[in-house]
Amino acid sequence: MSTETVTDGRPRGWARAWGETWRLLVALVFGLVVSLAVWFGDPAGARDAEPLFGLFVFLDVLVGLTVLVMLPLRHRAPFVLTLVAVVLAGISPFASCAASLMLVSLATRRRAAEIIPVALAFVVASVLGEVLWFRSEPVLPLWQTLVAVVVVTALIVVVGLYIGGRRELLRSLRERARLVEEEEHLRLAQARDHERTRIAREMHDVLAHRLSLVALHAGALEYRDDLDPAETRATAGVIRENARTALTELRDVLGVLREPGPDGGTVAAPPQPTLAGLDELLDEARSAGMVVRLESSLPEALTGGRGDPAAADGPSEEAPPTTTSRHAFRIVQECLTNARRHAPGQPVTVTLDGRPGDQLVVRVENALGAASRGAVPAYPSSPGAPSPALSAAGSLRAGAGAGAGAGAGAGAGAGAAAAAGARVLRGGHGLDGLAERARLAGGTLTLDSSAGRHVVEARLPWTR
């Protein structure tokens, strides 16, 4: 059996059994004291000489025991049982204490429609019993008897109201504490979900770009059999460099999550890229064989441009907030990664526009690749590509390639193109992450893949 309380505030198990036991003991002991005082407290012994004295005492004991039996059952029908008990207490001093406890219990319910009738019945029964039945000595005036009974009844009711109010207060405090605890659990769960999302987004942004470059150059080594040793070494070097950079960036992210600082706190996060590093990002994409064009109305200093120093020293617009600039950089980076995966060989145009106090507009546009249209992609030649790793645009342009050669080489090349196409068709969650980035920054992100073009446009707030 349990001693815990349930939602209605009543004890259960051993707690309830003990509560009923001590009430019965109190009612029994004090009822006996009152009964003895009433029946045997007359110094002259006149009451003892009455012919029906024994019958009166027996009736008192019988009624008192009946009310004692009703005491533990009061919760089944509080109003009816308490009303019967207070009426019987008018003719039984032995029942008076049990009836008083039942009236206290009824008052804890704090219902005026129940308390007032029972209290009036208690007053009337007590006064009539004193005047017509007991006739205590010395005889008090009726008004004094009435005042005494009313005061005692009022005290009993006040005690019950106080106990009921205290129980209600404790119940409300428990409920409030439970609600606060549930809200705290919800806040912690939301914070964990938000942190997981943030970590996943940052790791995706950090690693997707690098790993896509690694996959692209590794595909060159896998499917190109006409590379000379120098080109092979150059491609392997690009793979190694991008893998090392990806590993370093991953360690930076994980270090912030795991490593405590010297004072026991977390270490500072590494600097996040902003639009100031955009030119470097575009150069990196071009070195992988992409054709990327930047159209920007912003000062070159804001995008890491290496224009005329004199122009940079001139009047310039206010730079976007660091958070907005970081989001814009990540959006361009993810769009370039998607274009490299899903539309290889297609030119990409990056457009930046906006002014302080309004919005920063980031637009990335490229033609839809063959894989995006459901066919195996064709990877055109780019003889002028700057990187020897993909200097023949590398890598994946294919097996159709190779050839002046044998049919086996052509077959392998076709298989390479098909495998590459299958890889390109697999999507990720990058665009969902971009939409969430824009939303968290207070901006919007729109996608348009009509008319053979894929356009991603983000509008981010440029506060002063």
Short mmCIF file of C-alpha atoms in Angstrom, two decimals, residues 50 113 208 251 267 281 340 386 393:
data_model
loop_
_atom_site.label_atom_id
_atom_site.label_comp_id
_atom_site.label_asym_id
_atom_site.label_seq_id
_atom_site.Cartn_x
_atom_site.Cartn_y
_atom_site.Cartn_z
CA GLU A 50 -34.07 9.81 37.54
CA ALA A 113 -24.60 25.35 0.22
CA ALA A 208 29.64 19.45 -47.42
CA ARG A 251 37.93 19.34 -35.21
CA VAL A 267 36.26 27.31 -25.51
CA LEU A 281 35.35 30.72 -51.94
CA ARG A 340 28.68 21.16 -58.43
CA PRO A 386 43.07 26.33 -64.20
CA ALA A 393 37.17 19.52 -66.55
#
